[in-house]
XYZ file of C-alpha atoms in Angstrom:
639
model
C -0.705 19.800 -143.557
C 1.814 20.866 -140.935
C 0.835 21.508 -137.347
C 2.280 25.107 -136.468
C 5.583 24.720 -134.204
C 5.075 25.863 -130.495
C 7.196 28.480 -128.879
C 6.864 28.418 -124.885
C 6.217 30.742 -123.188
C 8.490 32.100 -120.938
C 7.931 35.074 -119.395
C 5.576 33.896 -116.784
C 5.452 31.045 -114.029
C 2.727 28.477 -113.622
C 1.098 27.127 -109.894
C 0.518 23.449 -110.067
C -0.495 20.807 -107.702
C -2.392 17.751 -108.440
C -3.897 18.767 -111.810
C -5.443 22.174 -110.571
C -3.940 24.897 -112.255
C -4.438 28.476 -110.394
C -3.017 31.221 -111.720
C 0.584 31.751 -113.400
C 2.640 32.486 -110.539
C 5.697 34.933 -111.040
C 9.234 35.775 -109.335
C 9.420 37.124 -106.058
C 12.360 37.284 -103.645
C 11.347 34.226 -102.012
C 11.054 32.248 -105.395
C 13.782 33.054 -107.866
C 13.506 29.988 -109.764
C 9.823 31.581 -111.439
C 12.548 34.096 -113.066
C 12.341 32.618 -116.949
C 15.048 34.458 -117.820
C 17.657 32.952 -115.441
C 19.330 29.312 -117.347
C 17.058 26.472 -116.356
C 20.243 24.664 -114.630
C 20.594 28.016 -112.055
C 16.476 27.869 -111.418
C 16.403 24.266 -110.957
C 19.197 24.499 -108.335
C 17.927 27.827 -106.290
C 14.450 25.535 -106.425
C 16.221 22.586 -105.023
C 18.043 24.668 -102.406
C 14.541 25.128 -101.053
C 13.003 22.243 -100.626
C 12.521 19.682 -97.379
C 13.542 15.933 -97.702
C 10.191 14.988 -97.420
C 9.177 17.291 -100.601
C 12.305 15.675 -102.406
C 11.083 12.321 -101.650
C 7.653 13.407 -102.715
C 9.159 14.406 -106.037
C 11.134 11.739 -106.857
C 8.326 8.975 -107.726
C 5.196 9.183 -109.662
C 1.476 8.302 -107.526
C -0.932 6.202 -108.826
C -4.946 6.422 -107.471
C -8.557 7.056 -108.478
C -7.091 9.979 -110.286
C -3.980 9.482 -111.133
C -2.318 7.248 -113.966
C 1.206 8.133 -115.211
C 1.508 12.064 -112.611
C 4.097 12.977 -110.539
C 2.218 15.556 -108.006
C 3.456 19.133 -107.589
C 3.980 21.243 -104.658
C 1.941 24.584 -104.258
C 4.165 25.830 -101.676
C 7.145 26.044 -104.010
C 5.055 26.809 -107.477
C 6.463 22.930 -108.387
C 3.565 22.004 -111.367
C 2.973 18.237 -112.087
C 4.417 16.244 -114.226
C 1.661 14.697 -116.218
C 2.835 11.675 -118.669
C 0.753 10.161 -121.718
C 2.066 7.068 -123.334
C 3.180 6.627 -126.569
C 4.874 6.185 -129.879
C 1.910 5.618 -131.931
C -0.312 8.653 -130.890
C -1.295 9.617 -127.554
C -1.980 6.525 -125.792
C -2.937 5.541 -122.316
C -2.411 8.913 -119.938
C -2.882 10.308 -116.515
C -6.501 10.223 -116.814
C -7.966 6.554 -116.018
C -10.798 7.426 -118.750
C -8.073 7.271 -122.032
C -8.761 9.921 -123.942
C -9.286 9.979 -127.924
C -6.589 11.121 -129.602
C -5.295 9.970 -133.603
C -4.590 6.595 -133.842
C -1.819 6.803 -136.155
C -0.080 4.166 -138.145
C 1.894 1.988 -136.246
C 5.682 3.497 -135.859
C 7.217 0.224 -137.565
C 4.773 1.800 -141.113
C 6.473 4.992 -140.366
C 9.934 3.341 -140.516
C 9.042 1.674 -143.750
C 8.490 5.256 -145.361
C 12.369 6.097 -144.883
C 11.182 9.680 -144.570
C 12.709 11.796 -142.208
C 10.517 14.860 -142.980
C 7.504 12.421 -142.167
C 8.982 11.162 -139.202
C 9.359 14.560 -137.941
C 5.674 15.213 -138.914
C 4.288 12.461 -136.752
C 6.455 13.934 -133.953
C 4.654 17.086 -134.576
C 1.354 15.350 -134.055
C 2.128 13.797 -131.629
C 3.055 16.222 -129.216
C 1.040 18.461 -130.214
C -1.783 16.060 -129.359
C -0.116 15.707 -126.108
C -0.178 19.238 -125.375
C -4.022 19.413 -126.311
C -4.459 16.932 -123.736
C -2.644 18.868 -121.047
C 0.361 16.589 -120.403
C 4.016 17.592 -120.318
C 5.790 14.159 -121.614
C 4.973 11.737 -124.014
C 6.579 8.376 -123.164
C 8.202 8.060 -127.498
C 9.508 6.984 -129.721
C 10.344 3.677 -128.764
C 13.324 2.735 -130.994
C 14.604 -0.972 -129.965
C 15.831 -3.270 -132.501
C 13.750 -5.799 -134.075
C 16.516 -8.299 -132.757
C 13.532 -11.233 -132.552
C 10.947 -10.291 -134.963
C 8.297 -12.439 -132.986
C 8.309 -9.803 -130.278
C 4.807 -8.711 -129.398
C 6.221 -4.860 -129.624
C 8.102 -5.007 -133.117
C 4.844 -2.917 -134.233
C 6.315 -0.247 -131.913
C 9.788 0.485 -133.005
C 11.739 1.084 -136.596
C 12.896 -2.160 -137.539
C 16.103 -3.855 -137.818
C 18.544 -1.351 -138.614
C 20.393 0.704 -135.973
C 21.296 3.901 -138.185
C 17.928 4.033 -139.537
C 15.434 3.676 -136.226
C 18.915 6.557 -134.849
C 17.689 8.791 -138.122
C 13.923 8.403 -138.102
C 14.222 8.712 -133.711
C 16.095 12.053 -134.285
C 13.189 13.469 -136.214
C 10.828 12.244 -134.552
C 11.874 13.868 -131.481
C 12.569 16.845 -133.120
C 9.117 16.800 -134.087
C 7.679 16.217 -130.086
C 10.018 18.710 -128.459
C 9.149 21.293 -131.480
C 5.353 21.540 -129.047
C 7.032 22.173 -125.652
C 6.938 18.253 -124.850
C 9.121 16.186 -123.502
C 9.666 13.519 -125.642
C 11.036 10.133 -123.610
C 13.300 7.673 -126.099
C 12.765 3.954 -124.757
C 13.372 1.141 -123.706
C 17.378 1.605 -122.753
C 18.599 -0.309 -123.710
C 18.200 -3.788 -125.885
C 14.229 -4.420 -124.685
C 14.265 -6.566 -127.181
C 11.560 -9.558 -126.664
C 8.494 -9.389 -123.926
C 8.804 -13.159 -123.002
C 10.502 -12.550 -119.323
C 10.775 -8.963 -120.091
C 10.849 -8.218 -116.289
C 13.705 -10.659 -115.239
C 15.777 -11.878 -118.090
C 19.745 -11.130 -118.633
C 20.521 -10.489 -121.343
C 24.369 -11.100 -121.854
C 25.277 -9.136 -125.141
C 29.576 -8.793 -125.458
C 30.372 -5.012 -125.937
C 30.976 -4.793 -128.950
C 27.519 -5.759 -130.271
C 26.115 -3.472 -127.741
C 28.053 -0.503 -128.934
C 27.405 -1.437 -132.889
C 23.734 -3.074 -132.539
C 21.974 -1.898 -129.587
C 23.598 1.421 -128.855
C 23.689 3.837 -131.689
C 20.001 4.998 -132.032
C 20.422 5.901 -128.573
C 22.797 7.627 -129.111
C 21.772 9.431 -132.229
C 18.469 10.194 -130.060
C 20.615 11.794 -127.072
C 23.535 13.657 -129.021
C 21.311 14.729 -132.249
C 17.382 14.641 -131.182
C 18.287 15.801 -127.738
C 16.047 13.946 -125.889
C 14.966 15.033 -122.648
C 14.166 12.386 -120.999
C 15.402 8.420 -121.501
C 13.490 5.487 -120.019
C 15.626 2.695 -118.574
C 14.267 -0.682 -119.617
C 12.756 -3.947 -117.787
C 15.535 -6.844 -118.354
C 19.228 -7.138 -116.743
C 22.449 -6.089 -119.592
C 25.092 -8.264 -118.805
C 23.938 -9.508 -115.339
C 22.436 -5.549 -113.974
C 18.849 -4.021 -114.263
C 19.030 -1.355 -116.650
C 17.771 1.203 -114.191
C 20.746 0.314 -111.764
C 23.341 -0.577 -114.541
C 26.307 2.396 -114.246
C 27.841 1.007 -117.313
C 24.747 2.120 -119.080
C 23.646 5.189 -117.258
C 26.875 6.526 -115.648
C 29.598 5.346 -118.123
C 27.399 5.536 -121.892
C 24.743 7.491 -121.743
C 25.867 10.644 -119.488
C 29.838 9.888 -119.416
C 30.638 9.334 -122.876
C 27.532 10.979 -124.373
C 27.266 13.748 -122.719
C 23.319 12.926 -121.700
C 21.964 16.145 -119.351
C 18.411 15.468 -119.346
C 16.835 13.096 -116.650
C 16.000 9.160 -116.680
C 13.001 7.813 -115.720
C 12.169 4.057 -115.115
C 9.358 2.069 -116.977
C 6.729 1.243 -114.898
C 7.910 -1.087 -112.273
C 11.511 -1.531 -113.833
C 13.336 -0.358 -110.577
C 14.654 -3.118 -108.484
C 17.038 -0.714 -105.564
C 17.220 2.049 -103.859
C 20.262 3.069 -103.513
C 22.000 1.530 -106.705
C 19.667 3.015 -108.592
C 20.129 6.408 -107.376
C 23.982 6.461 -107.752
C 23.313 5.159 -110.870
C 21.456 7.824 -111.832
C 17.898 6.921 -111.860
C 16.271 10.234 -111.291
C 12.356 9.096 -111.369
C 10.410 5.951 -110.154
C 7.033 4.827 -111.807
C 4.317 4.605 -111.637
C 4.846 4.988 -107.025
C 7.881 5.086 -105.114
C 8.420 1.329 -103.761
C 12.233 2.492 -103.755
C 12.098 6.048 -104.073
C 9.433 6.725 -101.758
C 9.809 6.012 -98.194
C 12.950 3.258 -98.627
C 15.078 6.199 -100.056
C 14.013 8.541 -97.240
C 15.390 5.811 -94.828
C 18.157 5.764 -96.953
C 19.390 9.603 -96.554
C 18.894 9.237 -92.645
C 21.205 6.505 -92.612
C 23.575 7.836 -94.594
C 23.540 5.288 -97.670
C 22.760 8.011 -100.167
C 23.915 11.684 -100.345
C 21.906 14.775 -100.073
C 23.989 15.830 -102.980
C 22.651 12.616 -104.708
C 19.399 13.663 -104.207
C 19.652 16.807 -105.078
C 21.123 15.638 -108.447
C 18.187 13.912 -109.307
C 15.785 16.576 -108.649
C 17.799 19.337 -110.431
C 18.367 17.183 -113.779
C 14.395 16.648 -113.617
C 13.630 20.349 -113.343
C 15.929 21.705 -115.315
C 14.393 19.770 -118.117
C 10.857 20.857 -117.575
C 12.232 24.950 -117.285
C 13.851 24.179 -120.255
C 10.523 23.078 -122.202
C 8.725 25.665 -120.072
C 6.561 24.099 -117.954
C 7.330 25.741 -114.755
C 6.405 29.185 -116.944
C 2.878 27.737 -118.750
C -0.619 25.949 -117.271
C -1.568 23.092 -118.828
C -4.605 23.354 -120.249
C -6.922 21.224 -122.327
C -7.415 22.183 -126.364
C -9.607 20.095 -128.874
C -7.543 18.309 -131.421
C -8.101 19.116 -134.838
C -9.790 15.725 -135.898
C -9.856 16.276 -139.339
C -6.194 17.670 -140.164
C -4.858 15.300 -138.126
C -6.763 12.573 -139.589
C -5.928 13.491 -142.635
C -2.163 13.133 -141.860
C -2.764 9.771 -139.827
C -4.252 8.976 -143.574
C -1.559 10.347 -145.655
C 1.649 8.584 -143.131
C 0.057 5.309 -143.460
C -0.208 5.480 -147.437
C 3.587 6.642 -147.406
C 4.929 3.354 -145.378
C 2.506 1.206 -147.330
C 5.128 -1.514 -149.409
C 4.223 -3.166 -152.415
C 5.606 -6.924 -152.609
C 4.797 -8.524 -155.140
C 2.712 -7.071 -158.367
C 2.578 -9.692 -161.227
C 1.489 -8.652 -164.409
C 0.518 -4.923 -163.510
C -2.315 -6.299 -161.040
C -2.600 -3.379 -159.500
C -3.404 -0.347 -159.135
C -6.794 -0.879 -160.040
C -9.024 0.544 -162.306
C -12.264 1.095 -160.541
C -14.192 2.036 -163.886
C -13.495 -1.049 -165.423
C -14.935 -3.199 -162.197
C -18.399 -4.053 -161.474
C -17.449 -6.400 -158.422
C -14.995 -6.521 -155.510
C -14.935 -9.274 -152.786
C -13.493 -8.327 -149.883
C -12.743 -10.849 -147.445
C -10.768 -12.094 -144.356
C -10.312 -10.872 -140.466
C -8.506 -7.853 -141.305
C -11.369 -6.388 -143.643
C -13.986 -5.603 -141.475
C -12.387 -3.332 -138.969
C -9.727 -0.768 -139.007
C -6.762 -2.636 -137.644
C -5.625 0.762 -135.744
C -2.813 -0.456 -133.794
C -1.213 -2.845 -131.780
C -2.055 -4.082 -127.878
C -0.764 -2.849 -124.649
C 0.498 0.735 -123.355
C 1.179 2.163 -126.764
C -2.726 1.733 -128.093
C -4.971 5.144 -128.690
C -8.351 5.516 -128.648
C -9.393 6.485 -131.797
C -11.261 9.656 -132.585
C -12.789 8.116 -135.438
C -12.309 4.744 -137.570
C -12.699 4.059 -141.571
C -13.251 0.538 -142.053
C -12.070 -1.480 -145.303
C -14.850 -2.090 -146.301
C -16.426 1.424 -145.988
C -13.103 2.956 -147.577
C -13.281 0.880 -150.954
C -17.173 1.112 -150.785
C -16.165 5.356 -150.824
C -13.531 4.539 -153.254
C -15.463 3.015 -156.122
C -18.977 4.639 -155.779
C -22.079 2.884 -156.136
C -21.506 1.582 -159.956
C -19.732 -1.084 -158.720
C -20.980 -3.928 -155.898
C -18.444 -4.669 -152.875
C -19.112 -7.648 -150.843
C -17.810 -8.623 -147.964
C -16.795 -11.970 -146.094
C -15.028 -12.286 -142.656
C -13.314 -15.424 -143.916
C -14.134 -17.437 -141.027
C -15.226 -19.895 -143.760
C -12.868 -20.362 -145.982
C -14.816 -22.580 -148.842
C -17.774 -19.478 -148.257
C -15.380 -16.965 -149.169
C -13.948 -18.578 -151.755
C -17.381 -18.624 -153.301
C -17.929 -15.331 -152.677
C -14.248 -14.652 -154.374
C -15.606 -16.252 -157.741
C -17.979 -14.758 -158.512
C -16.427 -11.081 -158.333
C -14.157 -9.314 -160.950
C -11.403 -8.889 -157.941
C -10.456 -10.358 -154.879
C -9.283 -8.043 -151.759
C -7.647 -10.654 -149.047
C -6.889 -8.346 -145.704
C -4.952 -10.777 -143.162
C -2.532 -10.243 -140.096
C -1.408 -10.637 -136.806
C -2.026 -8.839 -133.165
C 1.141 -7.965 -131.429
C 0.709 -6.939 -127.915
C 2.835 -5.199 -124.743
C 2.982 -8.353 -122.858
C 3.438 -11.586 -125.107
C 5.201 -12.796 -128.112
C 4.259 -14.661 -131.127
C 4.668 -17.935 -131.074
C 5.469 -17.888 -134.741
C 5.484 -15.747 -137.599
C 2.651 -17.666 -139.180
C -0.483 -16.655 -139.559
C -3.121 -17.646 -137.001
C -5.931 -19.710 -137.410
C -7.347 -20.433 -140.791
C -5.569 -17.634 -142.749
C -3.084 -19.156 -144.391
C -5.846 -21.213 -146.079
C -7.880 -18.482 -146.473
C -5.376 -17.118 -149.190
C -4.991 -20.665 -150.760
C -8.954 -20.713 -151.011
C -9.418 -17.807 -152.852
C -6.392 -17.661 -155.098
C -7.990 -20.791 -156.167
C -11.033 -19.262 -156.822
C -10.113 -16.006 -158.378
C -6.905 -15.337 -160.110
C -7.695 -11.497 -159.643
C -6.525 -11.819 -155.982
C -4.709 -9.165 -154.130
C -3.172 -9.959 -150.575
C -3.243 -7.135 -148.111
C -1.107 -8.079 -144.999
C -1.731 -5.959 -141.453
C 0.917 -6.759 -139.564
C 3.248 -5.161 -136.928
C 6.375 -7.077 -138.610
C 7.360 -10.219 -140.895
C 4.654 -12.572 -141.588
C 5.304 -15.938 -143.111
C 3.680 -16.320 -146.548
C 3.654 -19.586 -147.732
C 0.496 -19.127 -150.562
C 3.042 -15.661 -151.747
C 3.469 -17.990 -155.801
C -0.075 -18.287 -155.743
C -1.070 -14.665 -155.843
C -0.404 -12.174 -157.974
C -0.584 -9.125 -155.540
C 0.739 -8.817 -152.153
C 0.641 -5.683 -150.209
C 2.164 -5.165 -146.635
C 0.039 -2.195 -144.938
C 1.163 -2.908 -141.508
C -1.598 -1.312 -138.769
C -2.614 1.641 -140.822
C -4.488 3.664 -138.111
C -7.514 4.930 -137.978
C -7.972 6.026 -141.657
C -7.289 2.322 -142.844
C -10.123 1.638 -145.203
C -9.293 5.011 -146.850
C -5.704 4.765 -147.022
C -5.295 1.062 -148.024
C -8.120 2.069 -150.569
C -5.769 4.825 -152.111
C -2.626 2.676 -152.676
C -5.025 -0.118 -153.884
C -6.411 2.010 -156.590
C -3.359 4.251 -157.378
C -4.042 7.333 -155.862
C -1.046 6.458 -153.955
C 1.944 5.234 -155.567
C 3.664 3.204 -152.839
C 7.038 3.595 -151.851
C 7.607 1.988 -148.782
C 10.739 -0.114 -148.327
C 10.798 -2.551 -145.668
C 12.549 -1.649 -142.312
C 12.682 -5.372 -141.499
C 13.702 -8.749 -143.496
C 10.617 -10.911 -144.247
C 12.115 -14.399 -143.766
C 10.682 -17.974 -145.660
C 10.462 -19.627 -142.409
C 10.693 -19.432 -138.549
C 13.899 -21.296 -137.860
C 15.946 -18.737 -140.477
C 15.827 -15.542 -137.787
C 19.085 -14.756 -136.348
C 17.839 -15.866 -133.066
C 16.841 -19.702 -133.549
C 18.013 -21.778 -130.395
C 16.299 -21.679 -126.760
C 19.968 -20.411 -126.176
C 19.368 -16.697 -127.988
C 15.645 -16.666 -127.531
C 13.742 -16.881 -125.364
C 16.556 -17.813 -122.879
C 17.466 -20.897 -121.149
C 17.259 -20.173 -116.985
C 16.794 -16.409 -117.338
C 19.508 -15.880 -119.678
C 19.334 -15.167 -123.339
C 22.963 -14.914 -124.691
C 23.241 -12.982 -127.581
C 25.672 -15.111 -129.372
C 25.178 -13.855 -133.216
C 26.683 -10.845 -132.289
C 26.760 -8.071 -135.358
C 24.433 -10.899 -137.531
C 21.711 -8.876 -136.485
C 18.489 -8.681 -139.198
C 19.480 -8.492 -142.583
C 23.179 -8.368 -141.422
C 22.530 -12.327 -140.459
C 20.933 -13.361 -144.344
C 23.766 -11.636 -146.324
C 26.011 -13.544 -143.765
C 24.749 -16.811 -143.674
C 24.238 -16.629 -147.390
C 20.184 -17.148 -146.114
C 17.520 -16.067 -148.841
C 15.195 -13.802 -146.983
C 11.404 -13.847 -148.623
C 11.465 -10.245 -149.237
C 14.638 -8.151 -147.702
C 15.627 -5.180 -145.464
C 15.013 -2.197 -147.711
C 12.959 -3.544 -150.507
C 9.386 -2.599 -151.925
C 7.975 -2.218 -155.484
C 6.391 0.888 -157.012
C 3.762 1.681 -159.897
C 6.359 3.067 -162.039
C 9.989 2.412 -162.970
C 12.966 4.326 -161.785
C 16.550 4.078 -163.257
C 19.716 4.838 -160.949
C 23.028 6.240 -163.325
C 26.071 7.901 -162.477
C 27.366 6.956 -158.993
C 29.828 8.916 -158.050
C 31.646 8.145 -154.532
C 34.275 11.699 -153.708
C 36.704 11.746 -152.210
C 38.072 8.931 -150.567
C 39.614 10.126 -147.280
C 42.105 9.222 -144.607
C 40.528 6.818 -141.977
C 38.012 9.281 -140.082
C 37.561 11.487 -143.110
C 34.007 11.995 -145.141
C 33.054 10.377 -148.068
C 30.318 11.662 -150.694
C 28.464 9.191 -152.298
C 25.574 10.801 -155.122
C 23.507 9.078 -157.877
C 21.082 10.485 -160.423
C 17.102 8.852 -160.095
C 14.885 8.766 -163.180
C 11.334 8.435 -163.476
C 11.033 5.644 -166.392
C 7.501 5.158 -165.834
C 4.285 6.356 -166.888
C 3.612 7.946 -163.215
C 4.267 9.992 -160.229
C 6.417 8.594 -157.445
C 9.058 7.998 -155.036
C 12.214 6.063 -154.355
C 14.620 5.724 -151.930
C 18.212 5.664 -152.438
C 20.187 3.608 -149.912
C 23.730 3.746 -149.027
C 25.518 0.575 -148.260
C 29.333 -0.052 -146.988
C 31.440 -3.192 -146.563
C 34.127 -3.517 -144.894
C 37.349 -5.712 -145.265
C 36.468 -9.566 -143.942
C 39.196 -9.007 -141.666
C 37.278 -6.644 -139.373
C 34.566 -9.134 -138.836
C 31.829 -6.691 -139.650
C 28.485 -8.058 -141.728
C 29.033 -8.361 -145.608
C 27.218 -4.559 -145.557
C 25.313 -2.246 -143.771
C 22.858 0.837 -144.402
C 24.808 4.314 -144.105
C 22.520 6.633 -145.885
C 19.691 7.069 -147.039
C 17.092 9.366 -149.263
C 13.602 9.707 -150.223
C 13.559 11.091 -153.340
């Protein structure tokens, strides 16, 4: 299923102001910027040339009241529409409207990164802003794309993993997929958001080199490749500077040496200045205009920032919104197809499902051979849809565990079901059935870390209880990232679904029972215990006195195991599958001058007995003497 791709229109102009939408407006002498067939730079700047301070100022913040969520207001007297915002990367979460809207609760981005799948990523872009289109906004705040430098951060869920060049790959697609609707897709957090304890004040002092290697390239890859139109400057201070008044970033990086032309807006409340954060190159405030507003009005009468400046901002701002034709279009409201869509929310989550651990052919399994499945713990009840905070969609619809298998194996066979809030009672109940189904996990949130990457409460015990009642049990871990896993000898299946979506009873169901041979990898390292993370003193995380120094450098996710000679519990880039596959004949052609290409290729057998998928993964090392990690990802393909 494919959403069809959206062409804009761009033969007319639209009338906006405050969410009414009149009729399309068109060029007249007095308003040459409504001519679509003029470049969007030349419209954007005859617009500009037009307009009063106090309809600049107006236009450079966002409003916020009984109305109004994420909306910058337009301005009927110069046929200026609104710029309405929906959050995302998971769906289309929280928007303008204060009533969210339902929209497909997809699985959570970090699942997506686990499928290695750029045509999939691409997909989900699709959905996504198509979705966003059907609810009548113009920019979807996604994909958010920071590195899972401390894997207890409460928005690992959000992002793809570990691993610069493959969160830069999967980012590029996505946003291909977005912009392919008319929608302005928004790349975040820039740059290095990487934890939410202190997210609004913390320094972060990372040495360039690491930022450039590490924290950098995605963004790049997003900007230069995926051609963003929009980047969101982040909460915490780089090297001493707020990222929304840090010229190194914005001036020097991201517009100097990448060539950036599209416009960057804060994240909500990230703007600490006025006038840094204008020559800088903030172009929007949100949610209001506490700098922007009225303090950068009183800033151009004094003379502390240029017309010219000003002028910048707006033109970079609507020459991005010509450009995806919103000055030439009305927004208008379409029902989502439910059913397609859910059937793709379904489908993604199946693909980034990863299969641990499978002892003794455990699974898939045979529903005609069972007459009893317990299914038990917190996870098993309820579809875990998605994680806390800005990036979390109301769901259309929700499949519950329980219901899914109950669909799954038809009324021959009895499913019960436990919460696991007694542990000895659902060990009893694990007994006395032919399998057990174990669904545990965690709840990452926008706002908080984990305190650890053990399991809370009883859940840990949970497993122990019923692996020691049934030696049929399969583990099925929800979680937005690593999860510690000390029962993992005990059981014989373990299967890392992450937060499947909406469709989670049905699509866990499938991979349980093989309709689905999984062939996720995983986008981040599963480590034995808390203190083995890159980032183990107060020093590097959370920070001592506002600071956290960044002092492993390159040793970033798997990059730190292979270097410290650490085990990992499961690593970067591994998962099991229902069949075999054989790799032969790597060839690597030709080996080039420095800054030439080099070919790698490798033939990939089915040995099995079924249908499925692997992906190949490129690795490099480089001479010890460059002081790189032992290797790191360069390619990839699902295959």
């Amino acid at each position: 299923m494919r959403r069809s791709r959206y062409a804009p229109i761009l033969a007319i102009g639209t009338l906006l102001c405050l969410g009414v939408t009149p009729a399309p407006a068109t060029a007249t002498p007095t308003q040459p910027w409504l001519d679509a067939s003029q470049s969007p730079q030349k419209r954007a700047t005859e617009l500009v040339a037009q307009m009063t301070l106090d309809e600049k100022i107006t236009e450079l913040h966002g409003i916020q009241n009984s109305e109004h969520r994420r909306f910058v207001p337009g301005i009927d007297r110069l046929s200026i529409p609104p710029l309405v915002i929906t959050n995302g990367p998971a769906g289309v979460g929280p928007g303008d409207d204060p009533q969210q809207q339902p929209a497909t609760a997809l699985p959570a981005p970090i699942s997506l990164a686990a499928s290695f799948d750029r045509s999939l990523a691409e997909q989900y872009g699709v959905i996504t802003g198509a979705e966003t289109r059907d609810l009548a906004a113009s920019l979807l705040e996604g994909p958010d794309i920071n590195i899972a430098r401390v894997p207890v951060n409460g928005r690992t869920f959000e992002g793809y993993g570990e691993d610069p060049y493959l969160a830069g790959q999967l980012s590029v697609a996505n946003i291909d997929g977005i912009q392919s609707q008319g929608i302005i897709a928004e790349v975040k957090h820039y740059a290095a958001n990487n934890q939410e304890a202190n997210r609004f004040a913390v320094n972060e002092v990372i040495d360039d080199r690491t930022l450039h290697e590490i924290y950098l390239p995605h963004f790049e890859a997003s900007v230069k490749d995926g051609h963003a139109g929009t980047v969101m400057c982040a909460y915490p201070k780089v090297n001493g500077t707020f990222a929304c008044e840090n010229d190194p970033l914005l001036k020097t990086v991201l517009r100097g040496q990448w060539g950036f032309d599209g416009f960057v807006q804060s994240d909500f409340g990230a703007a600490h200045s006025t006038v840094a954060s204008a020559e800088a190159g903030m172009d929007l405030e949100m949610p209001t205009g506490p700098f922007y507003g009225d303090a950068m009005k009183q800033a151009v009468l004094a003379g502390q920032v240029s017309m010219q400046t000003i002028d910048t901002l707006l033109i970079r701002r609507f020459t991005v919104m010509m450009r995806f034709g919103l000055f030439d279009r009305p927004l208008t409201k379409s029902p989502i197809p439910v059913e397609a869509d859910g059937a793709f929310a379904r489908s993604a989550a199946e693909d980034g499902t990863v299969l641990l651990k499978n002892e003794s052919g455990q699974l898939p399994l045979d529903a005609s051979a069972l007459h009893s499945v317990a299914v038990i713990g917190p996870f098993a009840g309820a579809a875990k849809t998605g994680g806390g905070g800005s990036s979390h969609v109301v769901p259309e619809y929700t499949v519950s565990p329980v219901d899914g298998i109950k669909s799954r194996v038809g009324p021959g066979v009895t499913v019960s079901y436990n919460d696991g809030s007694d542990a000895a009672a659902a060990a009893t109940v694990a007994q006395s059935a032919d399998v057990a189904i174990v669904m545990v996990g965690d709840n990452e949130t926008e706002g908080s870390d984990r305190s650890s990457l053990a399991l809370s409460g009883n859940q840990d015990q949970l497993v122990e209880s019923v692996a020691a009642a049934n030696p049929h049990t399969i583990v099925v871990a929800k979680s937005g990232g690593p999860i510690l896993m000390p029962w993992a000898a005990h059981v014989p299946a373990i299967v890392e679904a992450w937060y499947p979506g909406e469709e989670d009873g049905n699509a866990v169901a499938a991979v349980l029972f093989g309709d689905t041979n999984p062939s996720g990898k995983l986008p981040i390292s599963f480590p034995k215990a808390d203190g083995d993370v890159p980032a183990h003193t107060p020093e590097q995380y959370p920070g001592v006195n506002g600071t956290a120094t960044y002092s492993e450098g390159l040793q970033v996710g798997y990059r730190w195991y292979d270097a410290q000679n650490i085990a990992p519990l499961f690593p970067f880039g591994y998962g099991l599958s229902y069949t075999t596959f054989a790799f032969s004949h790597l060839t690597v052609s030709p080996v080039l001058v420095p800054g030439g290409n080099v070919s790698a290729s490798v033939d990939v057998t089915n040995t099995g007995s079924r249908a499925g998928a692997d992906v190949a993964q490129v690795y490099v090392a480089q001479p010890a003497s460059t002081g790189e990690p032992p290797k790191q990802l360069v390619g990839f393909q699902k295959v």
